[in-house]
Amino acid sequence: MKEFHPYQRCMVMAGGGFRFPYYLGMYAAAVDSGNPPDLLLASCGGSIAAAVIQALPDDAQRKAWVSSPAMYDFLRGLQSTPKAAIGRSFVEALKRRLKKGRTELIPDLFGDYFFDIPAQLPLPPRRGDGGVAVAIVGGKILFEPEDVGQLRAGRKLFAETVFGDARSAALLAGMHSPLSTPEWGDNAIAPRLLTDTTMPIGDAVRISISDMYYFRCHSRDGEHYMGGVIDLFPIELAQRMAREVVIEMKAPFSQNAAIPALRAVLGIDGNQRLRHIHGQRADVWIDSSDVEQVLRTSGMQQKLCWRENRIRLVMPADYQRFVAHVEAQWQYGYGRAREAFARAAAKEKPRMRLATKYNRAAP
C-alpha cells in the first residue's frame, strides 16, 4: 500500500456564503507572503473558491471568473420557493427557537428550503493535474424522503464526508467525525468519518453549499447529501492532514436563526463548537470576525419583499457594481490574510476584532 505523507500547509476555507471571493484574496496573500498552501480544506461557500483556485492558474483568471457576466447572471437567477413566504419562514424560525430539544424529528432536507439552485454550478473546468489539492466537506444523509417527520429517537442521520483525492482519504483513514462525540450533546452525526475519491468536484461543491433551509440537499447515484455546515470549521481534519494549519477566527452564529436551525437538524450548538475551535492550535489565524460589518452591503443580500410575500436574494443592480463588490471582497481577504501572516512571522498573539461571549475561546 502506498504511504502518503501529510501536506505541508492546509488553508481552511470555512463558510463565506456568496462572499466566497474573499477566499481568493486570502489564498493570494498566502502565496505572496511566501506561505503557499498545498491543500485547501473547504466547506460551504469556501468550496466554490477552492474549486476556482484549483482550476485556474493565476489570480487574474480566478478573479475574472468569479466576477464574469456568467457568474453575475447565475447569481441573479436564483429564485425563492413558496417555502420562503415571509410569514411562514418567521413562524418556522420561531418554532425552532422555542424548542429546547435537539433534533427531535427527522428534518425535511428534500422539500423544505427557501431558494432553488441548479445542480450544476458555473465552475471552471480543471486544467491538468497540477496545482493545489482540494478536499471538500459535506455530509451523507442516512435517511430517505419517506422518513421525514418521524421521531429520530437517537438515530444518527448524517455521516460527515470528505470529498478529495487518494492522499486526503489515506490521511483521514480511521478518523471519527469530530462532531459525533457526546461532548456536543445528543447530536445526529454518525461516528465514522467517510471519504469519497470519486465524486466530481462540481457535485462536491454543490453538496457543500447545501445549507439546511436555504438550498435543497443534493442527490447523485441514488444517494443524498447535505452541506459542509456539518463540520463548518474542520480544524481537526486540517491538523490530521497537514503539518501547518491556516484558519479563520469567525464571528458567532446568530442566536435567533442559525443556532436553532443547527440544533434542530444536527443537534449541535454552533457557538459552543466555535469557541472550541478558537481554543485549538493553528499556525496562522486570519481574523474575519468582522466580515459582516465590513462587507455588509457587498454582494448578494436577503430582502423581504412584502408585496410578493417572499424572502428574495438580491444582487447589485448592475454588473459594474457587482464587479466592484467582488473586488472589495477580494481585497478584504487579501488584507486580513497578509496581516495574519505578518503576525505569525513576528510570533505575535492573534487578536479578534469581534469577540463576544459566543465566539470567544474559554481562558
mmCIF file of C-alpha atoms in Angstrom:
data_model
loop_
_atom_site.group_PDB
_atom_site.id
_atom_site.type_symbol
_atom_site.label_atom_id
_atom_site.label_comp_id
_atom_site.label_asym_id
_atom_site.label_seq_id
_atom_site.Cartn_x
_atom_site.Cartn_y
_atom_site.Cartn_z
ATOM 1 C CA MET A 1 0.000 0.000 0.000
ATOM 2 C CA LYS A 2 1.307 3.431 -0.934
ATOM 3 C CA GLU A 3 2.284 5.604 2.019
ATOM 4 C CA PHE A 4 1.100 9.215 1.937
ATOM 5 C CA HIS A 5 2.850 11.935 3.910
ATOM 6 C CA PRO A 6 0.940 14.909 5.386
ATOM 7 C CA TYR A 7 0.634 18.067 3.367
ATOM 8 C CA GLN A 8 2.900 20.923 4.367
ATOM 9 C CA ARG A 9 0.278 23.643 4.758
ATOM 10 C CA CYS A 10 -3.520 23.443 4.821
ATOM 11 C CA MET A 11 -5.645 26.558 4.417
ATOM 12 C CA VAL A 12 -9.172 26.036 5.741
ATOM 13 C CA MET A 13 -11.851 27.907 3.795
ATOM 14 C CA ALA A 14 -14.778 27.729 6.191
ATOM 15 C CA GLY A 15 -18.092 29.122 5.043
ATOM 16 C CA GLY A 16 -18.252 32.558 3.477
ATOM 17 C CA GLY A 17 -21.587 32.074 1.721
ATOM 18 C CA PHE A 18 -21.789 34.063 -1.504
ATOM 19 C CA ARG A 19 -18.943 36.290 -0.329
ATOM 20 C CA PHE A 20 -16.581 33.483 -1.343
ATOM 21 C CA PRO A 21 -14.320 35.832 -3.424
ATOM 22 C CA TYR A 22 -12.616 36.888 -0.198
ATOM 23 C CA TYR A 23 -11.053 33.416 -0.062
ATOM 24 C CA LEU A 24 -9.370 34.092 -3.397
ATOM 25 C CA GLY A 25 -7.752 37.108 -1.756
ATOM 26 C CA MET A 26 -6.728 35.046 1.261
ATOM 27 C CA TYR A 27 -5.049 32.478 -0.954
ATOM 28 C CA ALA A 28 -3.261 35.182 -2.971
ATOM 29 C CA ALA A 29 -1.942 36.724 0.253
ATOM 30 C CA ALA A 30 -0.644 33.346 1.431
ATOM 31 C CA VAL A 31 1.286 32.910 -1.816
ATOM 32 C CA ASP A 32 2.600 36.489 -1.835
ATOM 33 C CA SER A 33 3.814 36.166 1.767
ATOM 34 C CA GLY A 34 5.792 33.028 0.947
ATOM 35 C CA ASN A 35 3.343 30.607 2.572
ATOM 36 C CA PRO A 36 1.554 28.870 -0.317
ATOM 37 C CA PRO A 37 -0.891 26.181 0.833
ATOM 38 C CA ASP A 38 -0.602 22.801 -0.834
ATOM 39 C CA LEU A 39 -4.058 21.787 0.481
ATOM 40 C CA LEU A 40 -7.340 23.694 0.605
ATOM 41 C CA LEU A 41 -9.884 22.183 3.013
ATOM 42 C CA ALA A 42 -13.185 23.843 2.208
ATOM 43 C CA SER A 43 -16.790 23.918 3.358
ATOM 44 C CA CYS A 44 -19.900 25.714 2.112
ATOM 45 C CA GLY A 45 -19.121 28.865 0.107
ATOM 46 C CA GLY A 46 -15.408 28.328 0.584
ATOM 47 C CA SER A 47 -15.667 25.243 -1.621
ATOM 48 C CA ILE A 48 -16.547 27.427 -4.627
ATOM 49 C CA ALA A 49 -13.360 29.444 -4.118
ATOM 50 C CA ALA A 50 -11.277 26.288 -3.639
ATOM 51 C CA ALA A 51 -12.563 24.800 -6.894
ATOM 52 C CA VAL A 52 -11.797 28.018 -8.793
ATOM 53 C CA ILE A 53 -8.275 28.218 -7.324
ATOM 54 C CA GLN A 54 -7.522 24.634 -8.277
ATOM 55 C CA ALA A 55 -8.855 25.014 -11.811
ATOM 56 C CA LEU A 56 -7.265 28.323 -12.831
ATOM 57 C CA PRO A 57 -3.538 29.140 -12.749
ATOM 58 C CA ASP A 58 -3.356 32.747 -11.509
ATOM 59 C CA ASP A 59 -5.134 35.469 -9.553
ATOM 60 C CA ALA A 60 -6.220 37.435 -12.599
ATOM 61 C CA GLN A 61 -8.033 34.495 -14.203
ATOM 62 C CA ARG A 62 -9.633 33.472 -10.905
ATOM 63 C CA LYS A 63 -10.914 36.968 -10.217
ATOM 64 C CA ALA A 64 -12.141 37.291 -13.795
ATOM 65 C CA TRP A 65 -14.096 34.057 -13.462
ATOM 66 C CA VAL A 66 -15.935 34.947 -10.245
ATOM 67 C CA SER A 67 -16.691 38.474 -11.498
ATOM 68 C CA SER A 68 -17.755 37.374 -15.001
ATOM 69 C CA PRO A 69 -21.132 38.228 -16.570
ATOM 70 C CA ALA A 70 -21.934 34.500 -16.480
ATOM 71 C CA MET A 71 -21.443 34.377 -12.691
ATOM 72 C CA TYR A 72 -23.483 37.550 -12.270
ATOM 73 C CA ASP A 73 -26.331 36.120 -14.334
ATOM 74 C CA PHE A 74 -26.182 32.827 -12.424
ATOM 75 C CA LEU A 75 -26.457 34.514 -9.034
ATOM 76 C CA ARG A 76 -29.207 36.841 -10.232
ATOM 77 C CA GLY A 77 -31.137 33.827 -11.442
ATOM 78 C CA LEU A 78 -31.511 32.202 -8.021
ATOM 79 C CA GLN A 79 -35.232 32.156 -7.228
ATOM 80 C CA SER A 80 -37.087 31.782 -3.956
ATOM 81 C CA THR A 81 -39.575 28.951 -3.436
ATOM 82 C CA PRO A 82 -43.043 29.051 -1.826
ATOM 83 C CA LYS A 83 -41.325 27.958 1.409
ATOM 84 C CA ALA A 84 -39.723 31.426 1.502
ATOM 85 C CA ALA A 85 -43.058 33.111 2.257
ATOM 86 C CA ILE A 86 -42.305 35.752 4.887
ATOM 87 C CA GLY A 87 -44.956 34.757 7.438
ATOM 88 C CA ARG A 88 -44.262 31.055 7.174
ATOM 89 C CA SER A 89 -40.485 31.495 7.467
ATOM 90 C CA PHE A 90 -40.807 33.615 10.617
ATOM 91 C CA VAL A 91 -43.233 31.166 12.234
ATOM 92 C CA GLU A 92 -40.978 28.181 11.494
ATOM 93 C CA ALA A 93 -37.902 30.035 12.768
ATOM 94 C CA LEU A 94 -39.768 30.938 15.970
ATOM 95 C CA LYS A 95 -40.797 27.314 16.492
ATOM 96 C CA ARG A 96 -37.186 26.173 16.186
ATOM 97 C CA ARG A 97 -36.053 28.849 18.604
ATOM 98 C CA LEU A 98 -38.617 27.884 21.249
ATOM 99 C CA LYS A 99 -37.773 24.191 21.080
ATOM 100 C CA LYS A 100 -35.013 23.311 23.516
ATOM 101 C CA GLY A 101 -34.571 19.702 22.403
ATOM 102 C CA ARG A 102 -32.041 18.650 19.770
ATOM 103 C CA THR A 103 -33.132 17.019 16.518
ATOM 104 C CA GLU A 104 -36.375 15.527 17.786
ATOM 105 C CA LEU A 105 -37.776 14.829 14.313
ATOM 106 C CA ILE A 106 -36.100 13.751 11.089
ATOM 107 C CA PRO A 107 -35.815 17.030 9.140
ATOM 108 C CA ASP A 108 -37.093 17.638 5.624
ATOM 109 C CA LEU A 109 -33.986 18.480 3.597
ATOM 110 C CA PHE A 110 -35.705 17.443 0.365
ATOM 111 C CA GLY A 111 -38.600 19.894 0.214
ATOM 112 C CA ASP A 112 -38.235 22.489 2.978
ATOM 113 C CA TYR A 113 -35.854 25.077 1.521
ATOM 114 C CA PHE A 114 -36.006 28.746 0.538
ATOM 115 C CA PHE A 115 -34.093 29.006 -2.730
ATOM 116 C CA ASP A 116 -33.738 26.934 -5.870
ATOM 117 C CA ILE A 117 -30.185 26.422 -7.064
ATOM 118 C CA PRO A 118 -29.194 24.350 -10.107
ATOM 119 C CA ALA A 119 -27.405 21.056 -9.677
ATOM 120 C CA GLN A 120 -24.613 22.342 -11.942
ATOM 121 C CA LEU A 121 -22.687 25.390 -10.763
ATOM 122 C CA PRO A 122 -20.710 27.768 -13.019
ATOM 123 C CA LEU A 123 -17.281 26.374 -12.141
ATOM 124 C CA PRO A 124 -14.258 26.387 -14.479
ATOM 125 C CA PRO A 125 -13.047 23.036 -15.835
ATOM 126 C CA ARG A 126 -9.876 21.837 -14.175
ATOM 127 C CA ARG A 127 -6.791 22.098 -16.366
ATOM 128 C CA GLY A 128 -4.337 19.260 -15.782
ATOM 129 C CA ASP A 129 -3.487 17.522 -12.516
ATOM 130 C CA GLY A 130 -1.090 20.034 -11.025
ATOM 131 C CA GLY A 131 -1.680 22.798 -8.530
ATOM 132 C CA VAL A 132 -3.072 22.841 -5.034
ATOM 133 C CA ALA A 133 -5.010 19.848 -3.681
ATOM 134 C CA VAL A 134 -8.629 20.360 -2.633
ATOM 135 C CA ALA A 135 -10.721 18.470 -0.076
ATOM 136 C CA ILE A 136 -14.359 19.447 0.408
ATOM 137 C CA VAL A 137 -16.522 18.784 3.471
ATOM 138 C CA GLY A 138 -20.114 17.593 3.161
ATOM 139 C CA GLY A 139 -22.486 15.160 4.786
ATOM 140 C CA LYS A 140 -24.101 11.960 3.581
ATOM 141 C CA ILE A 141 -27.777 11.725 4.533
ATOM 142 C CA LEU A 142 -28.583 8.436 6.273
ATOM 143 C CA PHE A 143 -32.344 8.552 5.770
ATOM 144 C CA GLU A 144 -34.795 8.622 2.870
ATOM 145 C CA PRO A 145 -37.520 11.141 1.980
ATOM 146 C CA GLU A 146 -40.194 8.806 3.377
ATOM 147 C CA ASP A 147 -38.538 9.009 6.819
ATOM 148 C CA VAL A 148 -39.075 12.779 7.101
ATOM 149 C CA GLY A 149 -41.161 13.819 10.109
ATOM 150 C CA GLN A 150 -40.627 10.623 12.085
ATOM 151 C CA LEU A 151 -39.162 10.720 15.587
ATOM 152 C CA ARG A 152 -35.388 10.451 15.469
ATOM 153 C CA ALA A 153 -35.191 8.552 18.769
ATOM 154 C CA GLY A 154 -31.399 8.710 18.953
ATOM 155 C CA ARG A 155 -30.855 7.659 15.339
ATOM 156 C CA LYS A 156 -27.789 9.062 13.569
ATOM 157 C CA LEU A 157 -28.946 10.957 10.483
ATOM 158 C CA PHE A 158 -25.728 12.179 8.845
ATOM 159 C CA ALA A 159 -22.220 10.940 8.146
ATOM 160 C CA GLU A 160 -19.560 13.614 7.722
ATOM 161 C CA THR A 161 -17.918 13.034 4.348
ATOM 162 C CA VAL A 162 -14.750 14.488 2.842
ATOM 163 C CA PHE A 163 -14.505 14.574 -0.949
ATOM 164 C CA GLY A 164 -10.928 14.600 -2.187
ATOM 165 C CA ASP A 165 -8.099 12.606 -3.691
ATOM 166 C CA ALA A 166 -6.477 9.357 -2.569
ATOM 167 C CA ARG A 167 -3.900 11.167 -0.462
ATOM 168 C CA SER A 168 -6.559 13.039 1.516
ATOM 169 C CA ALA A 169 -8.538 9.838 2.017
ATOM 170 C CA ALA A 170 -5.473 7.962 3.247
ATOM 171 C CA LEU A 171 -4.573 10.688 5.726
ATOM 172 C CA LEU A 172 -8.095 10.642 7.177
ATOM 173 C CA ALA A 173 -8.424 6.847 7.286
ATOM 174 C CA GLY A 174 -9.824 5.579 10.586
ATOM 175 C CA MET A 175 -10.727 9.037 11.876
ATOM 176 C CA HIS A 176 -14.033 9.730 13.615
ATOM 177 C CA SER A 177 -16.125 12.793 12.864
ATOM 178 C CA PRO A 178 -15.071 15.472 15.376
ATOM 179 C CA LEU A 179 -18.702 16.436 15.973
ATOM 180 C CA SER A 180 -20.003 12.933 16.684
ATOM 181 C CA THR A 181 -18.791 12.698 20.283
ATOM 182 C CA PRO A 182 -21.011 13.132 23.387
ATOM 183 C CA GLU A 183 -19.145 16.384 24.084
ATOM 184 C CA TRP A 184 -21.541 18.029 21.617
ATOM 185 C CA GLY A 185 -24.685 16.587 23.171
ATOM 186 C CA ASP A 186 -27.323 14.354 21.618
ATOM 187 C CA ASN A 187 -26.179 15.051 18.082
ATOM 188 C CA ALA A 188 -27.339 13.400 14.862
ATOM 189 C CA ILE A 189 -23.870 12.775 13.382
ATOM 190 C CA ALA A 190 -22.531 9.238 12.964
ATOM 191 C CA PRO A 191 -19.103 8.461 14.484
ATOM 192 C CA ARG A 192 -17.358 7.238 11.357
ATOM 193 C CA LEU A 193 -15.839 9.854 9.053
ATOM 194 C CA LEU A 194 -16.385 8.925 5.406
ATOM 195 C CA THR A 195 -14.170 9.791 2.444
ATOM 196 C CA ASP A 196 -15.056 9.793 -1.248
ATOM 197 C CA THR A 197 -12.431 9.939 -4.005
ATOM 198 C CA THR A 198 -14.846 9.506 -6.931
ATOM 199 C CA MET A 199 -17.260 12.415 -6.543
ATOM 200 C CA PRO A 200 -16.795 15.028 -9.314
ATOM 201 C CA ILE A 201 -15.699 18.333 -7.834
ATOM 202 C CA GLY A 202 -18.748 20.144 -9.205
ATOM 203 C CA ASP A 203 -21.028 17.780 -7.284
ATOM 204 C CA ALA A 204 -18.838 18.034 -4.178
ATOM 205 C CA VAL A 205 -19.151 21.833 -4.243
ATOM 206 C CA ARG A 206 -22.914 21.640 -4.795
ATOM 207 C CA ILE A 207 -23.139 19.272 -1.822
ATOM 208 C CA SER A 208 -21.080 21.518 0.423
ATOM 209 C CA ILE A 209 -23.168 24.659 -0.167
ATOM 210 C CA SER A 210 -26.438 22.825 0.600
ATOM 211 C CA ASP A 211 -27.241 24.539 3.883
ATOM 212 C CA MET A 212 -30.434 23.348 5.537
ATOM 213 C CA TYR A 213 -33.470 25.554 4.964
ATOM 214 C CA TYR A 214 -31.614 27.511 2.251
ATOM 215 C CA PHE A 215 -30.984 25.012 -0.561
ATOM 216 C CA ARG A 216 -32.248 21.534 -1.330
ATOM 217 C CA CYS A 217 -29.939 18.660 -0.492
ATOM 218 C CA HIS A 218 -28.003 17.248 -3.466
ATOM 219 C CA SER A 219 -28.617 13.773 -4.872
ATOM 220 C CA ARG A 220 -26.291 11.678 -7.000
ATOM 221 C CA ASP A 221 -26.332 7.974 -7.918
ATOM 222 C CA GLY A 222 -29.219 7.289 -5.549
ATOM 223 C CA GLU A 223 -27.507 8.837 -2.515
ATOM 224 C CA HIS A 224 -28.429 12.111 -0.812
ATOM 225 C CA TYR A 225 -26.059 14.683 0.672
ATOM 226 C CA MET A 226 -26.222 17.849 2.765
ATOM 227 C CA GLY A 227 -23.792 20.717 3.262
ATOM 228 C CA GLY A 228 -20.428 21.462 4.763
ATOM 229 C CA VAL A 229 -22.193 23.016 7.740
ATOM 230 C CA ILE A 230 -21.970 19.505 9.222
ATOM 231 C CA ASP A 231 -18.382 20.480 10.117
ATOM 232 C CA LEU A 232 -18.046 24.111 9.135
ATOM 233 C CA PHE A 233 -14.687 24.648 10.864
ATOM 234 C CA PRO A 234 -12.841 21.339 10.309
ATOM 235 C CA ILE A 235 -9.703 22.163 12.260
ATOM 236 C CA GLU A 236 -9.198 18.590 13.498
ATOM 237 C CA LEU A 237 -9.234 17.340 9.911
ATOM 238 C CA ALA A 238 -6.720 20.005 8.905
ATOM 239 C CA GLN A 239 -4.425 19.083 11.801
ATOM 240 C CA ARG A 240 -4.591 15.450 10.732
ATOM 241 C CA MET A 241 -3.832 16.195 7.081
ATOM 242 C CA ALA A 242 -1.104 18.857 7.275
ATOM 243 C CA ARG A 243 1.884 19.977 9.312
ATOM 244 C CA GLU A 244 0.716 23.603 9.345
ATOM 245 C CA VAL A 245 -2.836 24.929 9.596
ATOM 246 C CA VAL A 246 -4.175 28.291 8.428
ATOM 247 C CA ILE A 247 -7.740 29.020 9.566
ATOM 248 C CA GLU A 248 -10.037 31.928 10.358
ATOM 249 C CA MET A 249 -11.331 33.447 13.560
ATOM 250 C CA LYS A 250 -15.048 33.788 12.872
ATOM 251 C CA ALA A 251 -17.988 35.812 14.141
ATOM 252 C CA PRO A 252 -20.584 33.920 16.210
ATOM 253 C CA PHE A 253 -23.673 32.332 14.717
ATOM 254 C CA SER A 254 -26.967 34.186 15.116
ATOM 255 C CA GLN A 255 -28.679 33.090 18.328
ATOM 256 C CA ASN A 256 -32.088 33.788 16.773
ATOM 257 C CA ALA A 257 -31.782 31.958 13.443
ATOM 258 C CA ALA A 258 -28.657 29.880 12.854
ATOM 259 C CA ILE A 259 -28.292 28.324 16.306
ATOM 260 C CA PRO A 260 -31.892 26.970 16.436
ATOM 261 C CA ALA A 261 -31.500 25.601 12.874
ATOM 262 C CA LEU A 262 -28.269 23.800 13.741
ATOM 263 C CA ARG A 263 -29.832 22.409 16.898
ATOM 264 C CA ALA A 264 -32.949 21.205 15.040
ATOM 265 C CA VAL A 265 -31.094 19.470 12.201
ATOM 266 C CA LEU A 266 -27.672 18.419 13.508
ATOM 267 C CA GLY A 267 -28.241 18.529 17.250
ATOM 268 C CA ILE A 268 -25.232 20.762 17.922
ATOM 269 C CA ASP A 269 -24.656 24.228 19.356
ATOM 270 C CA GLY A 270 -22.673 26.016 16.674
ATOM 271 C CA ASN A 271 -21.272 28.638 19.019
ATOM 272 C CA GLN A 272 -20.112 26.034 21.522
ATOM 273 C CA ARG A 273 -18.245 24.436 18.640
ATOM 274 C CA LEU A 274 -16.853 27.808 17.501
ATOM 275 C CA ARG A 275 -15.483 28.598 20.961
ATOM 276 C CA HIS A 276 -13.820 25.185 20.954
ATOM 277 C CA ILE A 277 -12.240 25.876 17.544
ATOM 278 C CA HIS A 278 -10.835 29.213 18.678
ATOM 279 C CA GLY A 279 -9.131 27.433 21.555
ATOM 280 C CA GLN A 280 -7.291 24.952 19.309
ATOM 281 C CA ARG A 281 -3.808 25.026 17.827
ATOM 282 C CA ALA A 282 -3.282 26.700 14.465
ATOM 283 C CA ASP A 283 -0.163 28.181 12.920
ATOM 284 C CA VAL A 284 -1.896 31.187 11.366
ATOM 285 C CA TRP A 285 -5.203 32.716 12.480
ATOM 286 C CA ILE A 286 -6.874 35.009 9.938
ATOM 287 C CA ASP A 287 -9.328 37.377 11.587
ATOM 288 C CA SER A 288 -12.514 37.555 9.522
ATOM 289 C CA SER A 289 -14.786 38.065 12.524
ATOM 290 C CA ASP A 290 -15.888 41.479 11.214
ATOM 291 C CA VAL A 291 -16.687 40.385 7.663
ATOM 292 C CA GLU A 292 -20.418 41.047 8.082
ATOM 293 C CA GLN A 293 -19.748 44.623 9.193
ATOM 294 C CA VAL A 294 -17.066 45.469 6.630
ATOM 295 C CA LEU A 295 -18.834 43.807 3.685
ATOM 296 C CA ARG A 296 -22.367 44.451 4.907
ATOM 297 C CA THR A 297 -23.557 45.962 1.612
ATOM 298 C CA SER A 298 -21.259 43.926 -0.631
ATOM 299 C CA GLY A 299 -22.665 41.170 -2.817
ATOM 300 C CA MET A 300 -25.896 39.216 -2.511
ATOM 301 C CA GLN A 301 -28.398 40.283 0.144
ATOM 302 C CA GLN A 302 -31.575 38.765 1.535
ATOM 303 C CA LYS A 303 -34.534 41.094 1.140
ATOM 304 C CA LEU A 304 -38.072 40.954 2.499
ATOM 305 C CA CYS A 305 -40.395 41.611 -0.449
ATOM 306 C CA TRP A 306 -43.644 42.293 1.379
ATOM 307 C CA ARG A 307 -45.841 42.788 -1.686
ATOM 308 C CA GLU A 308 -44.764 39.397 -3.019
ATOM 309 C CA ASN A 309 -44.706 37.779 0.439
ATOM 310 C CA ARG A 310 -41.251 36.361 -0.332
ATOM 311 C CA ILE A 311 -37.721 36.405 1.011
ATOM 312 C CA ARG A 312 -35.558 37.001 -2.045
ATOM 313 C CA LEU A 313 -31.872 37.043 -2.848
ATOM 314 C CA VAL A 314 -30.998 40.403 -4.342
ATOM 315 C CA MET A 315 -27.861 41.165 -6.351
ATOM 316 C CA PRO A 316 -26.299 44.569 -7.138
ATOM 317 C CA ALA A 317 -28.491 46.460 -9.584
ATOM 318 C CA ASP A 318 -25.936 46.480 -12.377
ATOM 319 C CA TYR A 319 -22.980 44.403 -13.487
ATOM 320 C CA GLN A 320 -20.307 47.054 -12.841
ATOM 321 C CA ARG A 321 -21.397 47.344 -9.225
ATOM 322 C CA PHE A 322 -21.189 43.557 -8.926
ATOM 323 C CA VAL A 323 -17.587 43.656 -10.179
ATOM 324 C CA ALA A 324 -16.773 46.351 -7.610
ATOM 325 C CA HIS A 325 -18.264 44.201 -4.849
ATOM 326 C CA VAL A 326 -16.178 41.191 -5.899
ATOM 327 C CA GLU A 327 -13.080 43.382 -5.794
ATOM 328 C CA ALA A 328 -13.970 44.632 -2.298
ATOM 329 C CA GLN A 329 -14.361 41.058 -1.068
ATOM 330 C CA TRP A 330 -11.061 40.001 -2.656
ATOM 331 C CA GLN A 331 -9.233 42.949 -1.077
ATOM 332 C CA TYR A 332 -10.756 42.215 2.324
ATOM 333 C CA GLY A 333 -9.480 38.629 2.245
ATOM 334 C CA TYR A 334 -6.080 39.690 0.961
ATOM 335 C CA GLY A 335 -5.624 42.363 3.623
ATOM 336 C CA ARG A 336 -6.750 40.194 6.532
ATOM 337 C CA ALA A 337 -4.508 37.313 5.434
ATOM 338 C CA ARG A 338 -1.416 39.483 4.886
ATOM 339 C CA GLU A 339 -1.941 40.871 8.373
ATOM 340 C CA ALA A 340 -2.265 37.357 9.810
ATOM 341 C CA PHE A 341 0.886 36.006 8.145
ATOM 342 C CA ALA A 342 2.839 39.054 9.318
ATOM 343 C CA ARG A 343 1.670 38.499 12.910
ATOM 344 C CA ALA A 344 2.559 34.822 12.739
ATOM 345 C CA ALA A 345 6.031 35.609 11.407
ATOM 346 C CA ALA A 346 6.556 38.073 14.269
ATOM 347 C CA LYS A 347 5.188 35.470 16.722
ATOM 348 C CA GLU A 348 2.513 37.934 17.839
ATOM 349 C CA LYS A 349 -0.628 36.668 19.509
ATOM 350 C CA PRO A 350 -3.657 36.846 17.178
ATOM 351 C CA ARG A 351 -6.391 39.298 18.105
ATOM 352 C CA MET A 352 -10.057 39.068 17.157
ATOM 353 C CA ARG A 353 -11.833 42.254 16.156
ATOM 354 C CA LEU A 354 -15.290 40.971 17.029
ATOM 355 C CA ALA A 355 -15.089 38.825 20.155
ATOM 356 C CA THR A 356 -18.235 38.096 22.162
ATOM 357 C CA LYS A 357 -19.212 35.537 24.770
ATOM 358 C CA TYR A 358 -20.496 33.363 21.928
ATOM 359 C CA ASN A 359 -17.259 33.005 19.950
ATOM 360 C CA ARG A 360 -14.516 33.777 22.488
ATOM 361 C CA ALA A 361 -12.454 30.752 23.481
ATOM 362 C CA ALA A 362 -12.532 29.755 27.130
ATOM 363 C CA PRO A 363 -9.468 31.005 29.068
#
